[in-house]
Short mmCIF file of C-alpha atoms and ligand atoms in Angstrom, two decimals:
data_model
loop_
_atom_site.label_atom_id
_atom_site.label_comp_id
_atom_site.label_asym_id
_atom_site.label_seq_id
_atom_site.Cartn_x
_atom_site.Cartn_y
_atom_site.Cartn_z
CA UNK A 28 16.59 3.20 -19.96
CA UNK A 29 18.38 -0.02 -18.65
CA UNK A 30 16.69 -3.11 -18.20
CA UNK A 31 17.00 -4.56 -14.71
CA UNK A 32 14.33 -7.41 -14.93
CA UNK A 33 13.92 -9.85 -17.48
CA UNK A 34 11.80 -13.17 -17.59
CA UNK A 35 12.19 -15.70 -20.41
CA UNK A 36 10.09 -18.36 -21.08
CA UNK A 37 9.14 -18.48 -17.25
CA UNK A 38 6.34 -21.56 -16.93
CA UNK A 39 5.31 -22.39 -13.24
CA UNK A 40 3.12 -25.75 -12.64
CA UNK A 41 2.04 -26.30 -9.22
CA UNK A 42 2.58 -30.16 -7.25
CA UNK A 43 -1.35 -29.85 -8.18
CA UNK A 44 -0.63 -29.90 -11.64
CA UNK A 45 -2.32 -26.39 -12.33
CA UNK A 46 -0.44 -24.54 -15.12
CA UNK A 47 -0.69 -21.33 -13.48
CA UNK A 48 1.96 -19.69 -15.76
CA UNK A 49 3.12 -20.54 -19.48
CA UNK A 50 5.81 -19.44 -21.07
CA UNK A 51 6.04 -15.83 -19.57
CA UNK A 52 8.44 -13.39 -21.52
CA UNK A 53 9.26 -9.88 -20.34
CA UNK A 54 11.22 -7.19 -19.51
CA UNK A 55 11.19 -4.05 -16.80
CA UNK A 56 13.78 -1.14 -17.20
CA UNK A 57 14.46 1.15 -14.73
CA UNK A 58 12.15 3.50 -13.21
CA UNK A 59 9.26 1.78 -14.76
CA UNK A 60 6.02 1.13 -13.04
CA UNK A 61 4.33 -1.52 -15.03
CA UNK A 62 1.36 -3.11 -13.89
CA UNK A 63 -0.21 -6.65 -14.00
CA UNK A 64 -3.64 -6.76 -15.08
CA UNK A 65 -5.99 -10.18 -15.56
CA UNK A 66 -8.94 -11.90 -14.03
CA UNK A 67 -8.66 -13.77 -10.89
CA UNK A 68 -6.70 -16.85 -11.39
CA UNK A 69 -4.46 -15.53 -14.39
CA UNK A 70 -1.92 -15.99 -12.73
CA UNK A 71 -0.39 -12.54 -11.49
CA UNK A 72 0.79 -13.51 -7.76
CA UNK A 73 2.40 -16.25 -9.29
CA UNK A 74 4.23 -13.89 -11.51
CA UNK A 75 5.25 -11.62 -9.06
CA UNK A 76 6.31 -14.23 -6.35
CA UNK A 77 8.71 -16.15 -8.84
CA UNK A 78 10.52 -12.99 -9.54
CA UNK A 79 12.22 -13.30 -5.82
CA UNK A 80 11.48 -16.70 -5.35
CA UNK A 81 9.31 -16.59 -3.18
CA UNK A 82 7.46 -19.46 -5.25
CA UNK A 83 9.72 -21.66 -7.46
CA UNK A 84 9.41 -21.42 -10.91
CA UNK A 85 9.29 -24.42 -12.62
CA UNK A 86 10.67 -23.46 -16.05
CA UNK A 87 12.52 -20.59 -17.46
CA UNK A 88 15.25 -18.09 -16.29
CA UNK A 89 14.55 -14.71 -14.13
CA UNK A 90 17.17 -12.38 -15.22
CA UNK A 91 17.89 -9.46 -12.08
CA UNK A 92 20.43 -6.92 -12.66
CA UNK A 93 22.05 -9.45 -15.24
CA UNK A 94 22.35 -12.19 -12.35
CA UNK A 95 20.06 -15.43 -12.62
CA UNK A 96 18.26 -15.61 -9.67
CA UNK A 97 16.50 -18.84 -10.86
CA UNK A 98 20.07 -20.29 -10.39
CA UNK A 99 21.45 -18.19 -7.26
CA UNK A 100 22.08 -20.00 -4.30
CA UNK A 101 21.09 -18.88 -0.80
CA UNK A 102 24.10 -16.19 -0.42
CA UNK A 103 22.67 -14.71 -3.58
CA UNK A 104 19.72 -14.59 -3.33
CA UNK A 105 19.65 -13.01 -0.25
CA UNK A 106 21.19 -9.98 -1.96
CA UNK A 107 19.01 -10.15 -4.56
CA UNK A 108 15.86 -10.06 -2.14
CA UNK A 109 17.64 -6.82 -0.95
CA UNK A 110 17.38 -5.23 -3.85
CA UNK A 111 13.82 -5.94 -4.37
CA UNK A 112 11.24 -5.05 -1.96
CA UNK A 113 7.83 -5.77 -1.46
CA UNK A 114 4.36 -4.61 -0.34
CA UNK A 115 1.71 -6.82 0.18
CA UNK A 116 -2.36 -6.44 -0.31
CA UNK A 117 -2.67 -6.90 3.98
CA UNK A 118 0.55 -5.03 4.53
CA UNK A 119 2.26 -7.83 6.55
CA UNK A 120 2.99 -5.58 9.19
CA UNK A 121 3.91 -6.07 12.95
CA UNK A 122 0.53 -4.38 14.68
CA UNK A 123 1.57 -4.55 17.81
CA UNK A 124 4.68 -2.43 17.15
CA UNK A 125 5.25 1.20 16.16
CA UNK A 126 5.22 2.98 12.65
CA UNK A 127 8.95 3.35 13.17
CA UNK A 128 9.83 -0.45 14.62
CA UNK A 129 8.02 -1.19 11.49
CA UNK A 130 9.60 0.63 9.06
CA UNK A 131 13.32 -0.20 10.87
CA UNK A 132 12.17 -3.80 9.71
CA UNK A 133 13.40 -3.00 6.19
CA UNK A 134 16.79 -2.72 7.65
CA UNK A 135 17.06 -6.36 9.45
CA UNK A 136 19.05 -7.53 6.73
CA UNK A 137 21.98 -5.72 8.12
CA UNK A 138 21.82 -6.02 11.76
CA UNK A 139 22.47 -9.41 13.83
CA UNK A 140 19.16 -11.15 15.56
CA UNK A 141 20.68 -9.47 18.68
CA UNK A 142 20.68 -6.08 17.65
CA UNK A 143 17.56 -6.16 16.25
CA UNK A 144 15.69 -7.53 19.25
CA UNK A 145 17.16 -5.07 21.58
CA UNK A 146 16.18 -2.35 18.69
CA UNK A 147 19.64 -1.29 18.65
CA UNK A 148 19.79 0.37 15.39
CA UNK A 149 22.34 3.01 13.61
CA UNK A 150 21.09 6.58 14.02
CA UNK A 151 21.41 7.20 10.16
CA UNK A 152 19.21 4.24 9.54
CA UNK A 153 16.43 5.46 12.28
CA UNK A 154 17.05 8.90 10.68
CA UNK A 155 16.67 7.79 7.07
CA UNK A 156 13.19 6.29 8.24
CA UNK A 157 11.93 9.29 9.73
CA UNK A 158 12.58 10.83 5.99
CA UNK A 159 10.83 8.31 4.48
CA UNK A 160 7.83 8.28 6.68
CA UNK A 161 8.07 12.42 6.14
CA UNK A 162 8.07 12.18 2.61
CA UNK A 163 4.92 9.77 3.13
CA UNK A 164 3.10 11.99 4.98
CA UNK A 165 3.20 10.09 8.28
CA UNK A 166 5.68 12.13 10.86
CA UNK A 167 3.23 12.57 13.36
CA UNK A 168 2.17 9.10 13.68
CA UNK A 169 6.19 7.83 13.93
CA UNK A 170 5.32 5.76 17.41
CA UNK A 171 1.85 5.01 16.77
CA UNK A 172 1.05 1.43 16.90
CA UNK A 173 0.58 -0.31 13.75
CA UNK A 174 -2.68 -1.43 14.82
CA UNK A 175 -4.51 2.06 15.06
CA UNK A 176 -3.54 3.42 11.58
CA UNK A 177 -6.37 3.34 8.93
CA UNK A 178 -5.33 0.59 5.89
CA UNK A 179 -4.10 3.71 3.73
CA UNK A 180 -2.20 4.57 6.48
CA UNK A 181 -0.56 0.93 6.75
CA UNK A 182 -0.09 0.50 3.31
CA UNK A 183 2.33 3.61 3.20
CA UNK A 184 3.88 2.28 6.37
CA UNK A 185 4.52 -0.81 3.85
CA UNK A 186 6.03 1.08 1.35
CA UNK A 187 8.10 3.35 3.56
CA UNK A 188 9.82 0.18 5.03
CA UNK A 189 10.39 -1.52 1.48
CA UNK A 190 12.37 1.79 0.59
CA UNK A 191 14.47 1.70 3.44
CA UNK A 192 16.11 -1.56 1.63
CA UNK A 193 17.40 1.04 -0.93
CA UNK A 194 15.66 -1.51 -3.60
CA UNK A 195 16.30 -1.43 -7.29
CA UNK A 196 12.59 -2.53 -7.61
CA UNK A 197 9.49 -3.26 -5.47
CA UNK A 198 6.89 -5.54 -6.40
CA UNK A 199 3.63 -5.07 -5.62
CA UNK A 200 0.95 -7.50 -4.92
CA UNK A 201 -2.18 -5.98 -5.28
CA UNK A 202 -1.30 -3.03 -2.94
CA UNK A 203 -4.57 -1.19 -2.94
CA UNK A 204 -6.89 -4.24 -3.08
CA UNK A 205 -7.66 -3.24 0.64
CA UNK A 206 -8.38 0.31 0.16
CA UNK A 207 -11.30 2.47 -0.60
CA UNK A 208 -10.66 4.90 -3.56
CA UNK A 209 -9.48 7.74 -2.19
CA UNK A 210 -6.24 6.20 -0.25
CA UNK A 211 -6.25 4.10 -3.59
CA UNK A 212 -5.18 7.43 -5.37
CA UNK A 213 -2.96 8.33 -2.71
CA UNK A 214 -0.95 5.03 -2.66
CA UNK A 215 -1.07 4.95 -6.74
CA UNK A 216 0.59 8.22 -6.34
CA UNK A 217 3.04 7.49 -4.07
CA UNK A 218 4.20 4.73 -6.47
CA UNK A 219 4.38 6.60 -9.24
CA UNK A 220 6.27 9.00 -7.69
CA UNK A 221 8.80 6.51 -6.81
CA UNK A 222 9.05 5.13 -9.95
CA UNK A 223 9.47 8.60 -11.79
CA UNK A 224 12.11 10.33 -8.86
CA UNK A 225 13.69 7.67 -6.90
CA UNK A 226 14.23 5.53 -10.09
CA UNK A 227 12.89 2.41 -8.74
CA UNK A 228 11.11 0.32 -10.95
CA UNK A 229 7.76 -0.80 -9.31
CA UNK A 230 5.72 -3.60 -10.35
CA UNK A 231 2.48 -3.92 -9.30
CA UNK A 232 -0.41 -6.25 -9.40
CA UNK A 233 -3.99 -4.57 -10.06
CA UNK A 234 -7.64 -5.63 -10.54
CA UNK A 235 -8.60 -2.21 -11.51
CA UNK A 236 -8.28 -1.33 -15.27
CA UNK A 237 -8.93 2.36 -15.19
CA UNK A 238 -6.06 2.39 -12.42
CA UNK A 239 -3.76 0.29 -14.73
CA UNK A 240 -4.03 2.73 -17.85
CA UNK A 241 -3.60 6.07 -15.40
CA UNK A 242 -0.80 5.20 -13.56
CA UNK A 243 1.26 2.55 -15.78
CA UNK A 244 4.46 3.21 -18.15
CA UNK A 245 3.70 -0.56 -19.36
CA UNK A 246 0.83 -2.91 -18.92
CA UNK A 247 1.41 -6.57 -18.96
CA UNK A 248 -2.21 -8.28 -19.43
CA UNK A 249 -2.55 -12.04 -18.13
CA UNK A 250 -5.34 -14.83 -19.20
CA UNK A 251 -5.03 -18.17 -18.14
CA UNK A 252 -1.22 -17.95 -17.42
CA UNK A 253 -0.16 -16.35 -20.49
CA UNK A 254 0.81 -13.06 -21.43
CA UNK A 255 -1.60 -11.63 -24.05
CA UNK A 256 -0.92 -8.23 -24.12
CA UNK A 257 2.65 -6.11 -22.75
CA UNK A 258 2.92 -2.94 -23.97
CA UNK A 259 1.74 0.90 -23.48
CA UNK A 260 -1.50 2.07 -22.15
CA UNK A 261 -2.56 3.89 -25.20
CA UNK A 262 -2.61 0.18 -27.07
CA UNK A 263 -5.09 -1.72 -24.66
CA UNK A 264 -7.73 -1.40 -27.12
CA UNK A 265 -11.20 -3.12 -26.58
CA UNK A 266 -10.14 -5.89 -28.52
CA UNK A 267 -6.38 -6.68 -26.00
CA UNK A 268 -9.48 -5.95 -22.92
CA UNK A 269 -11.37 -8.92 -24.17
CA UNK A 270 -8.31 -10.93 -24.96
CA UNK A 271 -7.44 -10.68 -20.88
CA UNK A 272 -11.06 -10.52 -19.29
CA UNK A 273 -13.34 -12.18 -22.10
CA UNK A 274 -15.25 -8.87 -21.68
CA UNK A 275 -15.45 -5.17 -22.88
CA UNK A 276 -13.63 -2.41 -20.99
CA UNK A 277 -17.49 -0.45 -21.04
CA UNK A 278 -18.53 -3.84 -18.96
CA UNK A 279 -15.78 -4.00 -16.86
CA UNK A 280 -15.46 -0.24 -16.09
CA UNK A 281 -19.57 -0.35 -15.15
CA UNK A 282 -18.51 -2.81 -12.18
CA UNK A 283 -15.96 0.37 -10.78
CA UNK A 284 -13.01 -0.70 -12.96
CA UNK A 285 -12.79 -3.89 -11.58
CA UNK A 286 -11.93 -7.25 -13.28
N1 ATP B 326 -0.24 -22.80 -3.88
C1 ATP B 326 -0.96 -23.17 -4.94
N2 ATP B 326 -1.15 -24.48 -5.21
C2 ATP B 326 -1.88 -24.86 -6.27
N3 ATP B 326 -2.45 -24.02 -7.15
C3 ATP B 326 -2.28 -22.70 -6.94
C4 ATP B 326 -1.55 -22.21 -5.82
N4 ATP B 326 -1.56 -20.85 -5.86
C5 ATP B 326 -2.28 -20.52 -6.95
N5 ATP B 326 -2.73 -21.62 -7.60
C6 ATP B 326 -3.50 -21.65 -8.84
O1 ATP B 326 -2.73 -21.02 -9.85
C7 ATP B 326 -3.55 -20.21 -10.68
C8 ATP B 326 -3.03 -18.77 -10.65
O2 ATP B 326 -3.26 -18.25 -9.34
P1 ATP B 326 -2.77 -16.78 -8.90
O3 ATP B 326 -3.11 -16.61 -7.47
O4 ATP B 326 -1.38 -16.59 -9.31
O5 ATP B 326 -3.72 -15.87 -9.81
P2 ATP B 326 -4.07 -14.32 -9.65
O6 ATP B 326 -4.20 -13.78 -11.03
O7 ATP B 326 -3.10 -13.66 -8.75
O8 ATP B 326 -5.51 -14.38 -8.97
P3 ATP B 326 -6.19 -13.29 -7.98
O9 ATP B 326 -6.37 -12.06 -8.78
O10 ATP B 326 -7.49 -13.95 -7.61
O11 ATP B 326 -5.27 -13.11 -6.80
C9 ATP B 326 -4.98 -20.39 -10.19
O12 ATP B 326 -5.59 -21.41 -10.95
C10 ATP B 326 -4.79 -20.83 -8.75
O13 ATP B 326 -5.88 -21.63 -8.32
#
């Protein structure tokens, strides 16, 4: 498998002077779905949110498809942020509007402020989000308003629109924080699914353990801005679960799996 992500020595100190990540090292091939794991405050939004600079590392390259985005300027980054969707914990969607204005936001990238305000957009691209929201189970609900759909509901909304980027990767910040455990499932799923079929390497930020050793290829495991663990779920041991949580997995999983 090709790599398509890769981190070195990545530190990030906010204007606050919190050291809220230290010399991060790692890498995420193609097709992977690796997940973030660590107690609140480890730093794993921080992570994920320097990868498209979204929050400015302050040491350290970020390695996309071999370009440096830590040293792209505005032109490329913008095609980097392309390439790499998102979906976000509270969905950051537009309630007001329908499943399918939503999901045509993915595409804004390539239409001019004028086209998009009038909704003028391609009939492939309107088609290819019908697939999507098809293939997500939503193709009755295509001009429901955002604001009636249950959060499982939104959250594949979410997803549908970061696919219609055509992204290399999507990175997840804590995507089924929101949910109760059935959608969880459903959404975990979905992701996988992705990962595996579509190729796109997803990266996703969880508080739930159990989750985190189902549905992972690779588990990075944060404490205090470090990475103390990265590798397979069959190796996060006891001892790598105290390492990240100062606590046993029986502890943690007696609280529902959650750090
Ligand atoms: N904008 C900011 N300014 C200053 N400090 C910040 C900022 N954002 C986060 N921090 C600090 O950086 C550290 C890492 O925070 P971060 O949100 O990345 O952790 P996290 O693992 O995602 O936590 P959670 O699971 O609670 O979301 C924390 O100490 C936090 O207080």
């Amino acid at each position: 498998m090709t790599e398509i992500l890769s981190l070195k020595h990545v530190s990030k100190v906010y204007d606050n002077r919190v050291q809220a990540l230290h010399d991060v090292n790692f890498d995420v091939r193609q097709g992977e779905l690796i997940s973030i794991i660590g107690p609140s405050g480890a730093g794993k939004s921080t992570l994920l949110r320097c990868i498209n600079r979204m929050i400015e590392a302050s040491e350290g390259q970020i390695l996309f498809l071999d370009q440096d985005v830590t040293a792209a300027d505005k032109k490329q980054l913008k095609e980097v942020r392309k390439n790499i969707g998102m979906i976000f914990q509270n969905y950051n969607l537009v309630y007001r509007l329908s499943v399918l204005e939503n999901v045509m936001h993915g595409r804004l990238g390539s239409y001019s402020a004028f086209q998009s305000t009038l909704g003028l957009y391609r009939r492939a691209d309107v088609e290819e989000a019908q697939r999507l929201l098809q293939m997500l189970g939503l193709q009755d609900r295509l001009y429901e308003k955002c604001s009636k759909l249950s959060g499982g509901q939104k959250q594949r909304v979410g997803i549908a629109r970061a696919l219609l980027q055509h992204p290399k990767m999507i990175l997840c910040d804590e995507p089924i924080a929101s949910l109760d455990p059935q959608s969880s499932k459903v959404i975990m799923e979905y992701l996988r699914d992705i990962a595996t079929s579509m190729n796109i390497a997803c990266l996703v930020n969880l508080h739930q353990v159990d989750v985190a050793l189902h549905y992972s290829d690779r588990i990075i495991g944060m404490h205090q801005g470090e990475v103390v663990f990265f590798g397979r779920p069959q190796e996060l041991d006891d001892a790598v679960i105290e390492k990240i949580y100062g606590k046993g997995l029986e502890d943690l999983l007696s609280h529902g799996g959650q750090a």
